[in-house]
mmCIF file of C-alpha atoms in Angstrom:
data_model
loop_
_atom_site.group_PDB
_atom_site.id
_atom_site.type_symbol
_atom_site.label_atom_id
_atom_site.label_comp_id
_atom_site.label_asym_id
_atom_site.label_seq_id
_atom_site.Cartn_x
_atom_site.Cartn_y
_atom_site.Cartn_z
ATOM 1 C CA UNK A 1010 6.784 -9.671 -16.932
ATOM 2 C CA UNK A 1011 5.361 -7.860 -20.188
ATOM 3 C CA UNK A 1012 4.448 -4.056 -19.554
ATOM 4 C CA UNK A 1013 2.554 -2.173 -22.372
ATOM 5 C CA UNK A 1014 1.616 1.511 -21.826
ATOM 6 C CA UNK A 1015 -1.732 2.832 -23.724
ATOM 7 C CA UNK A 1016 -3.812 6.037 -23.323
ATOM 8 C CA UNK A 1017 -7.368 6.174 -22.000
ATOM 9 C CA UNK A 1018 -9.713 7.968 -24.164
ATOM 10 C CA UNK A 1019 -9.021 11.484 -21.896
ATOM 11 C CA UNK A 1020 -5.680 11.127 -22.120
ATOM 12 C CA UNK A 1021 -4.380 9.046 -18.735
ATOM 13 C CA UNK A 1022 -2.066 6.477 -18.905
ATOM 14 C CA UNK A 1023 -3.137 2.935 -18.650
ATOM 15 C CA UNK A 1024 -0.195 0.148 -18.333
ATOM 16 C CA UNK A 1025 -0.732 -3.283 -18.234
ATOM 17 C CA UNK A 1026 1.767 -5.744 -16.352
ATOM 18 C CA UNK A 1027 1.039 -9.122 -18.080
ATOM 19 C CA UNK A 1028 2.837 -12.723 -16.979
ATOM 20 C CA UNK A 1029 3.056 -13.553 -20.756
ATOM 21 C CA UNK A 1030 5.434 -12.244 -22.710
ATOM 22 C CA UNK A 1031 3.381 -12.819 -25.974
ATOM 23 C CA UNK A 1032 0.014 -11.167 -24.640
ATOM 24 C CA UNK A 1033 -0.973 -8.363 -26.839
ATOM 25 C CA UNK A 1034 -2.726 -5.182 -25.630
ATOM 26 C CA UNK A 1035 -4.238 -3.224 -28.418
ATOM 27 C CA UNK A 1036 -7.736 -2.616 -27.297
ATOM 28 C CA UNK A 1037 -8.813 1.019 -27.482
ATOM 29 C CA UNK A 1038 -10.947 3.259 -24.614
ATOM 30 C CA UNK A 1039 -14.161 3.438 -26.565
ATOM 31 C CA UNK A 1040 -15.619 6.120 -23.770
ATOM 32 C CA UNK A 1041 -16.398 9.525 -25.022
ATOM 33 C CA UNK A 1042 -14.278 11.232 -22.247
ATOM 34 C CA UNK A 1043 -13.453 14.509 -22.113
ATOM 35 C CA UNK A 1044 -10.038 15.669 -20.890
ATOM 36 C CA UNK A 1045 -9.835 15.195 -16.647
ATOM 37 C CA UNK A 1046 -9.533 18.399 -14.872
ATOM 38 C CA UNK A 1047 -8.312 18.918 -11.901
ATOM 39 C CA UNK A 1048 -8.073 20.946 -8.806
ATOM 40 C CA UNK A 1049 -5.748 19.753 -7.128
ATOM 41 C CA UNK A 1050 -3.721 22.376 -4.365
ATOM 42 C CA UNK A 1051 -0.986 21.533 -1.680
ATOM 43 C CA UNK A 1052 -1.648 24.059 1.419
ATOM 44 C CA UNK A 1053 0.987 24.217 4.209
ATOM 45 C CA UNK A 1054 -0.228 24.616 7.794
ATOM 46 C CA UNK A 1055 1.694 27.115 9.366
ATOM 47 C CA UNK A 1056 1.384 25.751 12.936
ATOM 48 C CA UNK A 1057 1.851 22.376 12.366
ATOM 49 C CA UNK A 1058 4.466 21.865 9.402
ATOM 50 C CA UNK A 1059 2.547 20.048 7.726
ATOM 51 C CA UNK A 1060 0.457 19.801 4.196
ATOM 52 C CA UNK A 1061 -3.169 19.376 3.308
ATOM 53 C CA UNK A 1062 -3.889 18.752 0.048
ATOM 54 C CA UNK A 1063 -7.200 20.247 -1.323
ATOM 55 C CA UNK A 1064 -9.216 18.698 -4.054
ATOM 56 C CA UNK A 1065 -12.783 19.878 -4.259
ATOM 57 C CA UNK A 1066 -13.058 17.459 -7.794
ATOM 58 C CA UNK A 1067 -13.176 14.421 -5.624
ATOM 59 C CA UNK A 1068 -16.599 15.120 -4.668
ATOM 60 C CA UNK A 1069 -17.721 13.486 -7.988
ATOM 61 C CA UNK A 1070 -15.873 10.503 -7.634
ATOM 62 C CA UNK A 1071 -17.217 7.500 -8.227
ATOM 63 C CA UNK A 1072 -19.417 6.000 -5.283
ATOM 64 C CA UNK A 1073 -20.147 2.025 -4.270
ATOM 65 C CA UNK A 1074 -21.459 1.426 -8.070
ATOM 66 C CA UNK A 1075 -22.833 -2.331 -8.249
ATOM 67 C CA UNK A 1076 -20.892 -4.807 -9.233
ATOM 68 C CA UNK A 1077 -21.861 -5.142 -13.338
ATOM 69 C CA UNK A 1078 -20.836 -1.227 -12.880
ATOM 70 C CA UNK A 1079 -17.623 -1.514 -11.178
ATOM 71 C CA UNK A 1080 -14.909 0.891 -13.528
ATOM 72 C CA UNK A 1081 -12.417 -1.680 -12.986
ATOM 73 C CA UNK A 1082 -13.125 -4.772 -13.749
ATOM 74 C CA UNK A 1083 -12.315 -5.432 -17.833
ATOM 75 C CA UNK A 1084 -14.639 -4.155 -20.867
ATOM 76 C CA UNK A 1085 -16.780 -6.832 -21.600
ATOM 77 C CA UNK A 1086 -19.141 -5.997 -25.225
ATOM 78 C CA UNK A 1087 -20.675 -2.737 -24.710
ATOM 79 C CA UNK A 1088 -20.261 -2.694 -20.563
ATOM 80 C CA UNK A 1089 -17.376 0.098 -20.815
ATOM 81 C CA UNK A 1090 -14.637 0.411 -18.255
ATOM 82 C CA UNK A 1091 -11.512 1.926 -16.875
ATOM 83 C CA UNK A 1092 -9.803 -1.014 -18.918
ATOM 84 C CA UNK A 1093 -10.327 -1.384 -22.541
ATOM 85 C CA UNK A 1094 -9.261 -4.965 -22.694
ATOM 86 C CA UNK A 1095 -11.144 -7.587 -21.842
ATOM 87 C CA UNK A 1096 -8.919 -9.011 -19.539
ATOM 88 C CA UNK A 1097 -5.403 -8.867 -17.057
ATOM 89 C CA UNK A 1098 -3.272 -9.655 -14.871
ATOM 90 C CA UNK A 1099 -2.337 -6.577 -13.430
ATOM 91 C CA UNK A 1100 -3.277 -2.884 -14.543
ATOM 92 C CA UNK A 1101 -1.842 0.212 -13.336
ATOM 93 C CA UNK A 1102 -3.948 3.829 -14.919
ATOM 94 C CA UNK A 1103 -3.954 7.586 -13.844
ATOM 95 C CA UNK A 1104 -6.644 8.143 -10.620
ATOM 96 C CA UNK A 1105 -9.573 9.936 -12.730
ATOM 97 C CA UNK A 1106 -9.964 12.107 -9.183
ATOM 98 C CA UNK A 1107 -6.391 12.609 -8.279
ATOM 99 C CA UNK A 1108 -6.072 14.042 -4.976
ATOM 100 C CA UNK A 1109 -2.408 14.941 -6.301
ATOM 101 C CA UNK A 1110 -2.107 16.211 -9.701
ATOM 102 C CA UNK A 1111 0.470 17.743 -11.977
ATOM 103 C CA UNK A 1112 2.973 20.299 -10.033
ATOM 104 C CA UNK A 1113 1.092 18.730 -6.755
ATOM 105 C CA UNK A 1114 2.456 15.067 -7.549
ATOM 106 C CA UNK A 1115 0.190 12.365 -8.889
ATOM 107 C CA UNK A 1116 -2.031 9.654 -8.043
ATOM 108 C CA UNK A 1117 -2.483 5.617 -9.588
ATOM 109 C CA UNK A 1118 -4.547 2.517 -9.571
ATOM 110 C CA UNK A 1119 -3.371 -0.091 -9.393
ATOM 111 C CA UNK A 1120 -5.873 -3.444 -10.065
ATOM 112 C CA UNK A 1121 -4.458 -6.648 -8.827
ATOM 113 C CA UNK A 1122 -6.705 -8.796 -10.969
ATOM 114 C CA UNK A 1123 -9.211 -8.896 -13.208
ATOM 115 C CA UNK A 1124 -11.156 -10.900 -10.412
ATOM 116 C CA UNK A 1125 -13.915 -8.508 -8.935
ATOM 117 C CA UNK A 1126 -14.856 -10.938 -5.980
ATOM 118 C CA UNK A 1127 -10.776 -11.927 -5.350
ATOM 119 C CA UNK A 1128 -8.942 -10.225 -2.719
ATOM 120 C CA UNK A 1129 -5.326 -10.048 -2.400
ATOM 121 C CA UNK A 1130 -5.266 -12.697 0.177
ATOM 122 C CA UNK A 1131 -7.104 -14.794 -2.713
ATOM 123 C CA UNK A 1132 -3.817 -14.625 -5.309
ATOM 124 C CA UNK A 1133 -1.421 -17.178 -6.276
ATOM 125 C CA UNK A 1134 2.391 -16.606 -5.632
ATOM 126 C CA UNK A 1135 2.530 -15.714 -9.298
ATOM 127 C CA UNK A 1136 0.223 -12.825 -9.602
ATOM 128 C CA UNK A 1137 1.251 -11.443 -5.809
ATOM 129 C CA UNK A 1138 4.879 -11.154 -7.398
ATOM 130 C CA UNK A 1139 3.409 -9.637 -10.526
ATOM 131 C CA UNK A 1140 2.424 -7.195 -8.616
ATOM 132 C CA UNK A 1141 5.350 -6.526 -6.488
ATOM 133 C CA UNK A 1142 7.006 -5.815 -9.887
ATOM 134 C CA UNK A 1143 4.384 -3.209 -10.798
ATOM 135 C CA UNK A 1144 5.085 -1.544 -7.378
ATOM 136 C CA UNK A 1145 8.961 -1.395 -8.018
ATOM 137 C CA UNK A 1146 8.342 -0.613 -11.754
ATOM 138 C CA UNK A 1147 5.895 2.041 -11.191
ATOM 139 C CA UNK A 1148 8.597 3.383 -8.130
ATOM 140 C CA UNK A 1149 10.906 3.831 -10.404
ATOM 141 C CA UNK A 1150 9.531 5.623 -13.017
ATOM 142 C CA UNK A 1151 7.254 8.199 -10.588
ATOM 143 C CA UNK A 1152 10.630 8.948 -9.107
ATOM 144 C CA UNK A 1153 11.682 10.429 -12.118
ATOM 145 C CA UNK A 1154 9.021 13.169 -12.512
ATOM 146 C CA UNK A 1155 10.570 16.515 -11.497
ATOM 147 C CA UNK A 1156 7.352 17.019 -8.953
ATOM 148 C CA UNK A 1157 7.593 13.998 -7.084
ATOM 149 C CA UNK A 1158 10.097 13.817 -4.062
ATOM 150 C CA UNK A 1159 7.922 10.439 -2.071
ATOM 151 C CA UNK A 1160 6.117 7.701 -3.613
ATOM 152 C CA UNK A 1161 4.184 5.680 -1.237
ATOM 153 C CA UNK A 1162 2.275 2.412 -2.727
ATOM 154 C CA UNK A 1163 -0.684 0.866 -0.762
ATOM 155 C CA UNK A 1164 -3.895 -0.478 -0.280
ATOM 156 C CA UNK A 1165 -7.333 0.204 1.417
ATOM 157 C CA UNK A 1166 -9.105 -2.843 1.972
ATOM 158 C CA UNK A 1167 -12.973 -2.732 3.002
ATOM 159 C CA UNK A 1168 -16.036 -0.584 3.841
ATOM 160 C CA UNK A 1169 -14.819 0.497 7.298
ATOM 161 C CA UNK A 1170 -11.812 1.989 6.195
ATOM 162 C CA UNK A 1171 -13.812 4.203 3.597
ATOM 163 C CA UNK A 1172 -13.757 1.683 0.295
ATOM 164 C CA UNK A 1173 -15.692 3.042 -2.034
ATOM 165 C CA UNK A 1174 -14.864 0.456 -5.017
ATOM 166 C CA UNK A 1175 -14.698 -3.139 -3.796
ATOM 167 C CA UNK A 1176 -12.808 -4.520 -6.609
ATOM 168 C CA UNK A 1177 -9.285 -5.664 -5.471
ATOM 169 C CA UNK A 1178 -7.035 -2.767 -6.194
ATOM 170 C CA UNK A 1179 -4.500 -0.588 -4.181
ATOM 171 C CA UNK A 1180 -3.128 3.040 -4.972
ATOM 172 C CA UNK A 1181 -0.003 5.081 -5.599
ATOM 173 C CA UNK A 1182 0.974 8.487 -4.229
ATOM 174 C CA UNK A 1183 3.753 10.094 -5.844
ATOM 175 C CA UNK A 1184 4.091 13.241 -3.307
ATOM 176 C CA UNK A 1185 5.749 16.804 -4.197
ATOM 177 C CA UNK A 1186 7.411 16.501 -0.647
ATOM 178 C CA UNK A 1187 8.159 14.213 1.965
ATOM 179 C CA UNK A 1188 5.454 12.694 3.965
ATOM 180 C CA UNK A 1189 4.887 13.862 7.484
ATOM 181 C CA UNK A 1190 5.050 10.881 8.988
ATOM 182 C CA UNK A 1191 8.325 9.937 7.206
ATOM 183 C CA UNK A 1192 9.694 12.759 8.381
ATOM 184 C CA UNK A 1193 9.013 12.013 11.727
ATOM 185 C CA UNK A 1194 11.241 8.032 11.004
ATOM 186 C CA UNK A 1195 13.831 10.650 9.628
ATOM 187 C CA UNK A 1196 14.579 12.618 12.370
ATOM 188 C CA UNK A 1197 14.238 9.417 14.661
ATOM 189 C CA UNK A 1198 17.013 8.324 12.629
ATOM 190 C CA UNK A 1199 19.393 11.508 12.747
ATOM 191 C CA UNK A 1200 19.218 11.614 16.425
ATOM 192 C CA UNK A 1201 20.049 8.077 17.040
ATOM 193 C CA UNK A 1202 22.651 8.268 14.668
ATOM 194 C CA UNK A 1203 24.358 11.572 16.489
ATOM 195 C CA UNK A 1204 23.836 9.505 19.534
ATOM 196 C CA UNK A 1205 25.009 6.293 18.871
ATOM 197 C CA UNK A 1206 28.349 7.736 17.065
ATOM 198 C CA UNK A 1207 26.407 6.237 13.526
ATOM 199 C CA UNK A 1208 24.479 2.938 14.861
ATOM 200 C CA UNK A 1209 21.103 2.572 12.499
ATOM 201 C CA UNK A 1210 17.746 3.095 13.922
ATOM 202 C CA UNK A 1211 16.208 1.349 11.690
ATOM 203 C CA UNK A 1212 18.442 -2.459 12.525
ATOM 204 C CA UNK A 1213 18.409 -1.589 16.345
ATOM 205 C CA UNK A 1214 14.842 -1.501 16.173
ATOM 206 C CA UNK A 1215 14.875 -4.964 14.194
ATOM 207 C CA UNK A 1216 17.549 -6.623 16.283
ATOM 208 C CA UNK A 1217 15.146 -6.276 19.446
ATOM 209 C CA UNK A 1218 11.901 -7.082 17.668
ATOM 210 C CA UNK A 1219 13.468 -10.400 16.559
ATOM 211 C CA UNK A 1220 14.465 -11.136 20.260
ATOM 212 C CA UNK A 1221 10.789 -10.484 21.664
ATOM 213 C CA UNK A 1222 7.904 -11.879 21.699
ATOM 214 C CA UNK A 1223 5.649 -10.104 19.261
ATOM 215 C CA UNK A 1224 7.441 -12.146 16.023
ATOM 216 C CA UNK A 1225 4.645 -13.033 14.120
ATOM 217 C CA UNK A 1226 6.282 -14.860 10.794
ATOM 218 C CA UNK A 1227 9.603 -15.014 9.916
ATOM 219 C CA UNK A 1228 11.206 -16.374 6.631
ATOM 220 C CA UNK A 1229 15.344 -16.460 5.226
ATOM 221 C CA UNK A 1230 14.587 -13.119 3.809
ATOM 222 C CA UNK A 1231 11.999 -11.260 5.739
ATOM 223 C CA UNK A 1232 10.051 -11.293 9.400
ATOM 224 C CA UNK A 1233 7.189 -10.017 10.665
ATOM 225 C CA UNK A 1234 6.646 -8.340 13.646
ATOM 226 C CA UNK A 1235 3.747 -6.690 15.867
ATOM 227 C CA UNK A 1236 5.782 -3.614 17.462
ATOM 228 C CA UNK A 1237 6.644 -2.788 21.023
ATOM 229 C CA UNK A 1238 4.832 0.469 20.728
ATOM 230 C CA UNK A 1239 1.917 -0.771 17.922
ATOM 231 C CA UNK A 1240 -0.978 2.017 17.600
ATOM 232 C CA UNK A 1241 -3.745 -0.002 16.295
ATOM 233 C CA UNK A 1242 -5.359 -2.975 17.026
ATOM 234 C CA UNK A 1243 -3.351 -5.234 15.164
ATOM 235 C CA UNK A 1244 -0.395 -4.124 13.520
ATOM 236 C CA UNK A 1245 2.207 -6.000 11.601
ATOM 237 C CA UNK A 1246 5.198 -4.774 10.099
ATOM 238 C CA UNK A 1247 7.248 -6.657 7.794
ATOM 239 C CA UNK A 1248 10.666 -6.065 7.047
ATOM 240 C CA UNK A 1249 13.404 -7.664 4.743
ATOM 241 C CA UNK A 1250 16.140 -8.793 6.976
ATOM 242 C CA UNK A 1251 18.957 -6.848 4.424
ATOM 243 C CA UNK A 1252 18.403 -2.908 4.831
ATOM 244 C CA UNK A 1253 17.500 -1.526 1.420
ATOM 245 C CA UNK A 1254 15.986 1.410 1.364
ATOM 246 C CA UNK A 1255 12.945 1.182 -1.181
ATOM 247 C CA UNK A 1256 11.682 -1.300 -3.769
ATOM 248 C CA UNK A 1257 14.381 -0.790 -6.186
ATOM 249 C CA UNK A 1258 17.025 -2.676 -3.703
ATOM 250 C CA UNK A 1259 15.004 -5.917 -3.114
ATOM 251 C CA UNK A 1260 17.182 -8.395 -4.362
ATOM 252 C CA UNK A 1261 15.568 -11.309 -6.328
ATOM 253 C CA UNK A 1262 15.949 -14.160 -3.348
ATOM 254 C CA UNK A 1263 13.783 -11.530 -1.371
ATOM 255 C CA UNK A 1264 11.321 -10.600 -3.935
ATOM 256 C CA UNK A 1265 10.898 -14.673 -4.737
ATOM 257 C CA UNK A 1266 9.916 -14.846 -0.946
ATOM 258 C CA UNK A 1267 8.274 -11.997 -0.799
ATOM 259 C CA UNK A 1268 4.583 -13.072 -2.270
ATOM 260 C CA UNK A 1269 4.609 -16.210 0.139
ATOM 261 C CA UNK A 1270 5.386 -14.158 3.278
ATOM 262 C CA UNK A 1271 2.957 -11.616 2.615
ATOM 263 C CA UNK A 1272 -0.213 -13.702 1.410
ATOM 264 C CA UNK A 1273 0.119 -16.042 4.759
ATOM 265 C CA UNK A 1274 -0.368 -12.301 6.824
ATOM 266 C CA UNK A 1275 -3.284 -11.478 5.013
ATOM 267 C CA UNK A 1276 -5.144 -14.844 5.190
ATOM 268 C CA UNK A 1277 -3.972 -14.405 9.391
ATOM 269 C CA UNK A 1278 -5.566 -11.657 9.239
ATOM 270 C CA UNK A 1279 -8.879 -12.733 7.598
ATOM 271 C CA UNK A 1280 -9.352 -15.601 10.346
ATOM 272 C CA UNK A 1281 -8.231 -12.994 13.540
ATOM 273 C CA UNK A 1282 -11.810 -12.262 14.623
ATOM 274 C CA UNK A 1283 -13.051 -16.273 13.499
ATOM 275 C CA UNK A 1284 -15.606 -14.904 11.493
ATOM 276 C CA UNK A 1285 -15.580 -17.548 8.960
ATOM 277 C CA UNK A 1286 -14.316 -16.216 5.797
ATOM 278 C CA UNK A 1287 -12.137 -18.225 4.232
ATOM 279 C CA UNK A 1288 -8.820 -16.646 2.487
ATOM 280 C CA UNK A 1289 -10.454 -16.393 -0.882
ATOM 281 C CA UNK A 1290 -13.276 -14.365 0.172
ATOM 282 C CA UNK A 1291 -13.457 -10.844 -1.404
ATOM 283 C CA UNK A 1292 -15.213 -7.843 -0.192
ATOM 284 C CA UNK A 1293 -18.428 -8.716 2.182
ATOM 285 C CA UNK A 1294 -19.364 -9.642 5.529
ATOM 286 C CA UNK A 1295 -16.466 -11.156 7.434
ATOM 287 C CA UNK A 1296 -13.453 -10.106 5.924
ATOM 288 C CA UNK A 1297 -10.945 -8.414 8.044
ATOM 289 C CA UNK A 1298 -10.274 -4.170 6.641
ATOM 290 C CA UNK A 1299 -7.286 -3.214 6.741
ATOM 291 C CA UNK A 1300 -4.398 -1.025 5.430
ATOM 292 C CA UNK A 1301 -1.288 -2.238 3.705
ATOM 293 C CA UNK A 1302 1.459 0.649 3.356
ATOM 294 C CA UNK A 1303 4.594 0.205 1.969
ATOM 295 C CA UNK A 1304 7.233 3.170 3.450
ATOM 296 C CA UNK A 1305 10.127 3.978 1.194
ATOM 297 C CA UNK A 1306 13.209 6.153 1.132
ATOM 298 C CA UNK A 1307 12.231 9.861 -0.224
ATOM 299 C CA UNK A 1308 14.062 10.433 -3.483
ATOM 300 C CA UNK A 1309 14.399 14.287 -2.589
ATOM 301 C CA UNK A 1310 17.099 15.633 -0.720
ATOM 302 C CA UNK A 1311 17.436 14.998 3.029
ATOM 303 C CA UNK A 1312 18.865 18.419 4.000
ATOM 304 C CA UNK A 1313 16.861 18.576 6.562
ATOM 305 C CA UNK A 1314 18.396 15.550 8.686
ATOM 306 C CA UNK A 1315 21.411 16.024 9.491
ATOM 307 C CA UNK A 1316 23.797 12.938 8.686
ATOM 308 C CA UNK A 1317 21.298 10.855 7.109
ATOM 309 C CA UNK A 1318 21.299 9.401 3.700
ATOM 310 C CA UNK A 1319 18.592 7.428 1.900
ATOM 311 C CA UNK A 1320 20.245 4.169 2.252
ATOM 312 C CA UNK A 1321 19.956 4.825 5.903
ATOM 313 C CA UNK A 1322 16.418 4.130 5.749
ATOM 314 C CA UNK A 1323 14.845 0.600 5.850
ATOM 315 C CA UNK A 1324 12.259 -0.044 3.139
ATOM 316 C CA UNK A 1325 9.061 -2.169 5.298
ATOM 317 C CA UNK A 1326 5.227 -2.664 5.070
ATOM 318 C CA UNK A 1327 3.103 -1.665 8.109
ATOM 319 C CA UNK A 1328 -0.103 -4.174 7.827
ATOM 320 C CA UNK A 1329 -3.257 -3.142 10.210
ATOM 321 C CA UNK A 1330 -6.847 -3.097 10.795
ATOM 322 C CA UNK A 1331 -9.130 -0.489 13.138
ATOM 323 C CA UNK A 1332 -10.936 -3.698 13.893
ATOM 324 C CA UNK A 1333 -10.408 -4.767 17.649
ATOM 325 C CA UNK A 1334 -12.812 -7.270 18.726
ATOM 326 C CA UNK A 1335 -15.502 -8.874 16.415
ATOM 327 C CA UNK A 1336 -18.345 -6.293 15.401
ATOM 328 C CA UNK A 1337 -16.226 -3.399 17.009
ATOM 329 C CA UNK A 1338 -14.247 -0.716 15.610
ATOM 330 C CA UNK A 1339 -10.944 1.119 17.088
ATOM 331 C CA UNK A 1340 -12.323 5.298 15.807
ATOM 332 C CA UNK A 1341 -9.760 8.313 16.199
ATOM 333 C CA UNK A 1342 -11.258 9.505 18.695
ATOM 334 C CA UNK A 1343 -10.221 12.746 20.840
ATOM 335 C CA UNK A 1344 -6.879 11.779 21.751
ATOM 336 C CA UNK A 1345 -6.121 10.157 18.801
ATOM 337 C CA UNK A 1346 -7.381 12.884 16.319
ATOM 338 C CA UNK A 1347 -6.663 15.922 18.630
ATOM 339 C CA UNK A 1348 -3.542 15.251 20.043
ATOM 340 C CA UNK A 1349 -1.893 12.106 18.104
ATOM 341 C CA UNK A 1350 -1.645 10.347 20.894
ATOM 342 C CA UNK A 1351 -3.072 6.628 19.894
ATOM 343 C CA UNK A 1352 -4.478 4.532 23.009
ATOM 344 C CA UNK A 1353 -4.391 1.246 22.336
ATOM 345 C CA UNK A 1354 -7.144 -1.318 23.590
ATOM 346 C CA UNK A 1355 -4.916 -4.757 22.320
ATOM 347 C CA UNK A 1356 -1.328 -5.257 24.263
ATOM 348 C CA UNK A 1357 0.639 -6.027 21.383
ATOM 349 C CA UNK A 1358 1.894 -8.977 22.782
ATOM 350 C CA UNK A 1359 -1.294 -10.871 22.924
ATOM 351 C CA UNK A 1360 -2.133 -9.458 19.437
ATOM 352 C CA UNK A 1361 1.406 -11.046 18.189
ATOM 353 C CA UNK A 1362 0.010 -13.832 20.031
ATOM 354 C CA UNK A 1363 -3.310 -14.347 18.186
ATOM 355 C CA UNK A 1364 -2.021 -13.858 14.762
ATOM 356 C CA UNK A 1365 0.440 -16.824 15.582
ATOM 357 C CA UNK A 1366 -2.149 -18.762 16.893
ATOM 358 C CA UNK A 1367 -4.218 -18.575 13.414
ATOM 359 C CA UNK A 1368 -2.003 -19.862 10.976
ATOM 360 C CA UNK A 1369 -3.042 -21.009 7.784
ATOM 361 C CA UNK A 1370 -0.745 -23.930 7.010
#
């Protein structure tokens, strides 16, 4: 892997990840941009704990543009984009509407390919581990910055989950605190490890997956797994079978296996609903939406539960779509958004059941 790091003309960071280490990035932003400002403002609710962040500026964002508009596919002549070149492999730039900013963390793209009518599913091995390295690389080097204490990489796939560019691409939160919801795995952890006298959470919870019946895919290095107590539709999480506790830790036999595993769930996932599309399809009418969200160790200090350290925790993916049934959609509803209490209309056994049934190979 070649990285090169470049400025867009207002002043973002742009990296490319190429596969060649003799490709040459020199093209220059040729958009008269003025400097991004942002609004960007972490509010903590008092009741709840928690933290909203506020960011009027992403009202302006940009909105389902046609395709010979989209801002990330390459410059081509005088067609002008987030990507001066006029091709790559994988790009990684600065969010132009942040919804975390400076002191308030910071947000990325992250384009898988230059492909506008690709989808991740669509990717050889090659450029789904070129990518993986831009998630570790880009990991490491958020977790530096003095604001960011979480950095959580991931991707929104389709119009039902609120797309609003459908070129393939992902994100990358770099949070000034840790998550909510990791905080919730955290304290999980510290009270089965008081209770256990120091057993892990994390590997009971693996030890009776991989003895049930809701294995979906399993590999030397990693398995896949609908859980016990899923909240959506169909939910997958995939886990390396070594405990590491974020990117960083994969060792190489894992990461090797790593883009094989993951592209057979995604094309499993674009034939659940046998709609037809086929696992090159892109963004259109019968492709399965869905969220892909990698959960890593915080790098801040863990105070705050008692006995735990990161290498407790146990780096995994949690793969899911609201889609239950063809043409139908699972919405937060009352329970779900008023009381966080998911209802779930797919048992997850028969769920694990159907994404076995539609293997690709």
């Amino acid at each position: 892997m070649k990285k090169t790091s470049t400025r867009l003309a207002d002043g973002r960071e742009l990296i490319y990840y190429d596969l060649r280490d003799d490709t040459v990035r020199d093209a220059v932003d040729r958009r008269p941009l003025d400097r991004t400002v942002t609004t960007s403002e972490i509010r903590r609710d008092p009741l709840l704990g928690d933290a909203v962040a506020v960011a009027s500026h992403r009202q302006g964002r940009t909105y389902h543009p046609p395709a010979d508009e989209c801002p990330l596919c390459p410059t081509r002549g005088d067609r002008l984009s987030e990507i001066p070149d006029s091709s790559y492999d994988v790009v990684v730039f600065e969010n132009r509407f942040p919804s975390l900013a400076g002191d308030s963390g910071r947000c990325e793209v992250v384009c898988f390919t230059s492909d506008h009518d690709a989808s991740f599913a669509s990717l050889t091995e090659e450029q789904a581990r070129l990518v993986l390295d831009a998630w570790t690389d880009r990991t490491a080097e958020l977790s530096h910055l003095p604001s960011v204490e979480q950095v959580f990489c991931f991707e929104n796939r389709g119009a039902e989950i609120g797309v609003t560019l459908g070129h393939p691409h992902g994100q990358i939160y770099a949070y000034p605190f840790t998550t909510p919801r990791t905080a919730l795995m955290l304290r999980s952890l510290a009270a089965h490890k008081e209770s256990t006298g120091g057993q892990n959470l994390f590997d009971a919870v693996l030890e009776r997956e991989n003895a049930a019946e809701r294995v979906v895919l399993e590999s030397e290095h990693w398995v896949a797994f609908v859980p016990y107590a899923a909240h959506w539709p169909y939910e997958v999480h995939l886990y390396p079978r070594r405990r590491v506790p974020d990117l960083l830790a994969l060792d190489e036999a894992a990461r090797t296996e790593f883009p094989q595993v993951y592209l057979e769930l995604l094309r499993r996932f674009d034939r659940l609903f046998d709609t037809g599309a086929s696992a090159s399809a892109g963004e259109g009418e019968g492709v399965t939406p869905y969220i892909a969200a990698w959960h890593q160790a915080p790098f801040g200090a863990l105070a705050d539960f008692d006995g735990v350290t990161r290498d407790d925790f146990a780096l995994h993916l949690e793969l899911f779509t609201i889609r239950r049934t063809s043409g139908k959609l699972k919405f937060l509803a009352g329970s779900e958004s008023g009381m966080s209490v998911f209802i779930n209309d797919v048992p997850p056994e028969r769920a694990a059941g159907r994404l076995r049934e539609v293997a690709t190979s």
